[in-house]
Short mmCIF file of C-alpha atoms in Angstrom, two decimals:
data_model
loop_
_atom_site.label_atom_id
_atom_site.label_comp_id
_atom_site.label_asym_id
_atom_site.label_seq_id
_atom_site.Cartn_x
_atom_site.Cartn_y
_atom_site.Cartn_z
CA SER A 1151 -12.34 46.40 29.20
CA VAL A 1152 -10.41 43.44 30.51
CA THR A 1153 -10.45 41.70 27.15
CA LYS A 1154 -9.13 44.65 25.12
CA ASN A 1155 -5.62 44.28 26.54
CA MET A 1156 -5.49 40.52 26.14
CA GLY A 1157 -3.01 39.31 23.58
CA GLN A 1158 -0.99 42.52 23.58
CA GLY A 1159 2.01 40.78 25.08
CA ARG A 1160 4.94 39.55 23.08
CA GLY A 1161 3.91 37.33 20.20
CA ALA A 1162 5.26 35.85 16.99
CA ASP A 1163 3.96 38.75 14.92
CA ASP A 1164 5.23 41.41 17.35
CA SER A 1165 7.73 43.77 15.72
CA SER A 1166 10.15 43.39 18.63
CA VAL A 1167 10.29 39.67 17.91
CA SER A 1168 10.48 39.96 14.14
CA ASN A 1169 13.28 42.55 14.36
CA ALA A 1170 15.34 40.44 16.72
CA SER A 1171 18.18 38.50 15.18
CA CYS A 1172 17.97 34.72 15.01
CA SER A 1173 20.73 34.37 17.57
CA GLU A 1174 18.91 36.69 19.99
CA ARG A 1175 15.77 34.61 19.67
CA ARG A 1176 17.70 31.34 20.10
CA SER A 1177 19.45 32.66 23.21
CA SER A 1178 16.19 32.83 25.14
CA SER A 1179 15.71 29.34 26.53
CA VAL A 1180 11.97 29.85 27.15
CA ASP A 1181 11.28 31.06 23.60
CA ALA A 1182 13.34 28.23 22.14
CA HIS A 1183 11.56 25.57 24.16
CA PRO A 1184 8.79 23.64 22.38
CA LEU A 1185 6.36 24.58 25.17
CA ALA A 1186 7.04 28.31 24.85
CA SER A 1187 3.83 29.17 23.00
CA LEU A 1188 1.69 27.03 25.34
CA ILE A 1189 3.28 28.67 28.38
CA ARG A 1190 2.68 32.16 26.92
CA GLU A 1191 -0.93 31.22 26.22
CA HIS A 1192 -1.36 30.10 29.84
CA GLU A 1193 0.01 33.50 30.85
CA LEU A 1194 -2.80 35.12 28.83
CA ILE A 1195 -5.62 32.72 29.69
CA GLY A 1196 -5.03 32.94 33.46
CA PRO A 1197 -5.63 36.71 33.67
CA LEU A 1198 -8.50 36.38 31.19
CA ALA A 1199 -10.17 33.93 33.59
CA GLU A 1200 -9.62 36.36 36.47
CA GLY A 1201 -11.18 39.13 34.37
CA LEU A 1202 -14.16 36.90 33.68
CA ALA A 1203 -14.58 36.32 37.42
CA ARG A 1204 -14.55 40.09 38.02
CA PHE A 1205 -17.06 40.52 35.18
CA ALA A 1206 -19.34 37.95 36.85
CA GLU A 1207 -19.14 39.90 40.12
CA GLY A 1208 -20.12 43.07 38.23
CA VAL A 1209 -23.08 41.36 36.56
CA LEU A 1210 -24.21 40.05 39.94
CA ALA A 1211 -23.97 43.56 41.41
CA GLU A 1212 -25.69 45.00 38.31
CA ALA A 1213 -22.75 47.36 37.96
CA PHE A 1214 -22.96 47.63 34.15
CA GLY A 1215 -25.63 48.71 31.73
CA ALA A 1216 -27.32 46.01 29.63
CA ALA A 1217 -25.47 46.96 26.43
CA SER A 1218 -22.13 47.09 28.23
CA GLU A 1219 -22.72 43.70 29.88
CA ARG A 1220 -23.56 42.09 26.58
CA ALA A 1221 -20.59 43.70 24.79
CA GLU A 1222 -18.19 42.53 27.51
CA LEU A 1223 -19.61 39.02 27.48
CA VAL A 1224 -19.31 38.89 23.68
CA GLN A 1225 -15.63 39.88 24.00
CA PHE A 1226 -14.93 37.26 26.68
CA VAL A 1227 -16.61 34.56 24.62
CA ARG A 1228 -14.70 35.61 21.50
CA VAL A 1229 -11.30 35.56 23.22
CA PHE A 1230 -11.95 32.30 25.06
CA THR A 1231 -13.13 30.69 21.82
CA GLU A 1232 -10.33 32.01 19.63
CA LEU A 1233 -7.42 31.78 22.08
CA ALA A 1234 -8.26 29.04 24.56
CA ASP A 1235 -10.16 26.69 22.30
CA CYS A 1236 -9.19 27.25 18.67
CA VAL A 1237 -5.49 27.96 19.29
CA HIS A 1238 -4.42 26.60 22.67
CA HIS A 1239 -6.50 23.43 22.92
CA GLU A 1240 -5.83 22.65 19.27
CA LYS A 1241 -2.08 22.67 19.94
CA GLU A 1242 -2.48 20.54 23.03
CA GLU A 1243 -4.81 18.00 21.45
CA ALA A 1244 -3.01 17.76 18.10
CA VAL A 1245 0.61 17.96 19.31
CA LEU A 1246 1.22 17.82 23.07
CA LEU A 1247 -1.14 15.02 24.09
CA PRO A 1248 -0.17 12.69 21.21
CA PHE A 1249 3.50 13.38 22.02
CA LEU A 1250 2.94 12.38 25.64
CA CYS A 1251 1.02 9.30 24.50
CA ARG A 1252 3.97 8.25 22.33
CA HIS A 1253 6.18 8.64 25.39
CA GLY A 1254 4.30 6.40 27.78
CA PHE A 1255 1.14 8.21 28.84
CA GLU A 1256 -2.13 6.30 28.45
CA TRP A 1257 -4.51 7.95 25.94
CA THR A 1258 -7.83 6.58 27.21
CA ASP A 1259 -7.17 6.81 30.95
CA GLY A 1260 -5.30 9.05 33.33
CA PRO A 1261 -4.13 12.63 32.75
CA LEU A 1262 -4.48 12.73 28.95
CA ALA A 1263 -8.06 11.51 29.01
CA GLU A 1264 -8.80 13.91 31.87
CA VAL A 1265 -7.36 16.90 29.99
CA ARG A 1266 -9.45 16.04 26.92
CA ARG A 1267 -12.58 15.75 29.11
CA GLU A 1268 -11.77 19.11 30.67
CA HIS A 1269 -11.42 20.71 27.25
CA ARG A 1270 -14.91 19.43 26.35
CA GLN A 1271 -16.26 20.83 29.63
CA GLU A 1272 -14.65 24.19 28.93
CA ARG A 1273 -16.19 24.25 25.42
CA TYR A 1274 -19.59 23.57 26.97
CA LEU A 1275 -19.23 26.47 29.44
CA ILE A 1276 -18.09 28.81 26.64
CA ASP A 1277 -21.09 27.71 24.55
CA VAL A 1278 -23.49 28.52 27.40
CA LEU A 1279 -21.99 32.01 27.67
CA CYS A 1280 -22.06 32.41 23.88
CA GLN A 1281 -25.78 31.62 23.82
CA ALA A 1282 -26.43 34.14 26.60
CA ALA A 1283 -24.46 36.82 24.75
CA ALA A 1284 -26.45 36.16 21.57
CA ARG A 1285 -29.83 36.77 23.23
CA GLU A 1286 -31.26 40.07 22.05
CA GLU A 1287 -33.59 40.60 24.99
CA THR A 1288 -32.51 42.18 28.25
CA TRP A 1289 -31.36 39.52 30.67
CA ASN A 1290 -33.90 38.71 33.36
CA HIS A 1291 -32.92 37.78 36.91
CA GLU A 1292 -32.66 34.05 36.14
CA GLU A 1293 -30.53 34.65 33.04
CA ARG A 1294 -28.22 36.95 34.98
CA ARG A 1295 -27.84 34.30 37.69
CA ARG A 1296 -27.07 31.63 35.10
CA ILE A 1297 -24.51 33.89 33.38
CA VAL A 1298 -22.84 34.67 36.71
CA ASP A 1299 -22.80 31.00 37.69
CA THR A 1300 -21.41 29.91 34.32
CA ALA A 1301 -18.80 32.67 34.14
CA THR A 1302 -17.68 31.92 37.71
CA ALA A 1303 -17.56 28.20 36.96
CA LEU A 1304 -15.48 28.81 33.82
CA ALA A 1305 -13.04 31.07 35.69
CA GLU A 1306 -12.60 28.56 38.53
CA PHE A 1307 -12.37 25.69 36.08
CA GLN A 1308 -9.71 27.54 34.10
CA ARG A 1309 -7.59 28.13 37.23
CA ASP A 1310 -7.64 24.43 38.10
CA HIS A 1311 -7.09 23.28 34.53
CA LEU A 1312 -4.09 25.56 33.93
CA SER A 1313 -2.59 24.48 37.24
CA LYS A 1314 -2.98 20.82 36.31
CA GLU A 1315 -1.30 21.32 32.94
CA ASN A 1316 1.49 23.43 34.46
CA THR A 1317 2.24 20.91 37.21
CA LEU A 1318 1.55 17.60 35.45
CA LEU A 1319 1.81 17.77 31.67
CA PHE A 1320 4.45 20.44 31.09
CA PRO A 1321 6.99 18.91 33.52
CA ALA A 1322 6.48 15.55 31.79
CA VAL A 1323 7.47 17.13 28.47
CA MET A 1324 10.45 18.86 30.04
CA SER A 1325 11.78 15.60 31.46
#
C-alpha cells in the first residue's frame, strides 16, 4: 500500500530526533528554519499525490478487487485529510499566510487569496473521494470513472499547488 509508508520519515516524535542533542538539532539549518515542517510535509504530500495517481490508474484498469480498492481509497482520504488538510493547511492558513500578509502580501488578492482558494478546492476533491469511499455498494462504471477523474484531478492539483508554494511563498518567507 502506498499510504502505509507515508509519514514514516523523520518527524518530531521520531526517536532519532528525540535522542539527538539540542546542539545537533540546531546545527541542521533546514530543521532550525521556521519552514522546516512545511517543507517536510511537502516531501510527504508530493509522493502521496503520485501514489494517488497510480491508484487511479489501477482503478481504471480494474486491477484491484472491490474491497481492496475501497480500503486503499479510505487510506488515501484519511492521509490527505489528516496530513494535507488538518495539519499542513492549518499551519499555512493560521501562521504562514498571516505572516506574509503582515509583510506586504495582499490578503484578498494575489497569491495568498489564490492559495486559500486552492485549499478549498483541495478540500472539495478530498470530500468527493471520501463520499465515494463511504459507499457500501460496489462501484458501478460511472462511479469508477468519477473516482478516477477526481483522484487524477487531486494528484495533478497537488503537484501544481506544491510547486506554487515552493516557488512563490516559501522563497518570500526566506527573503
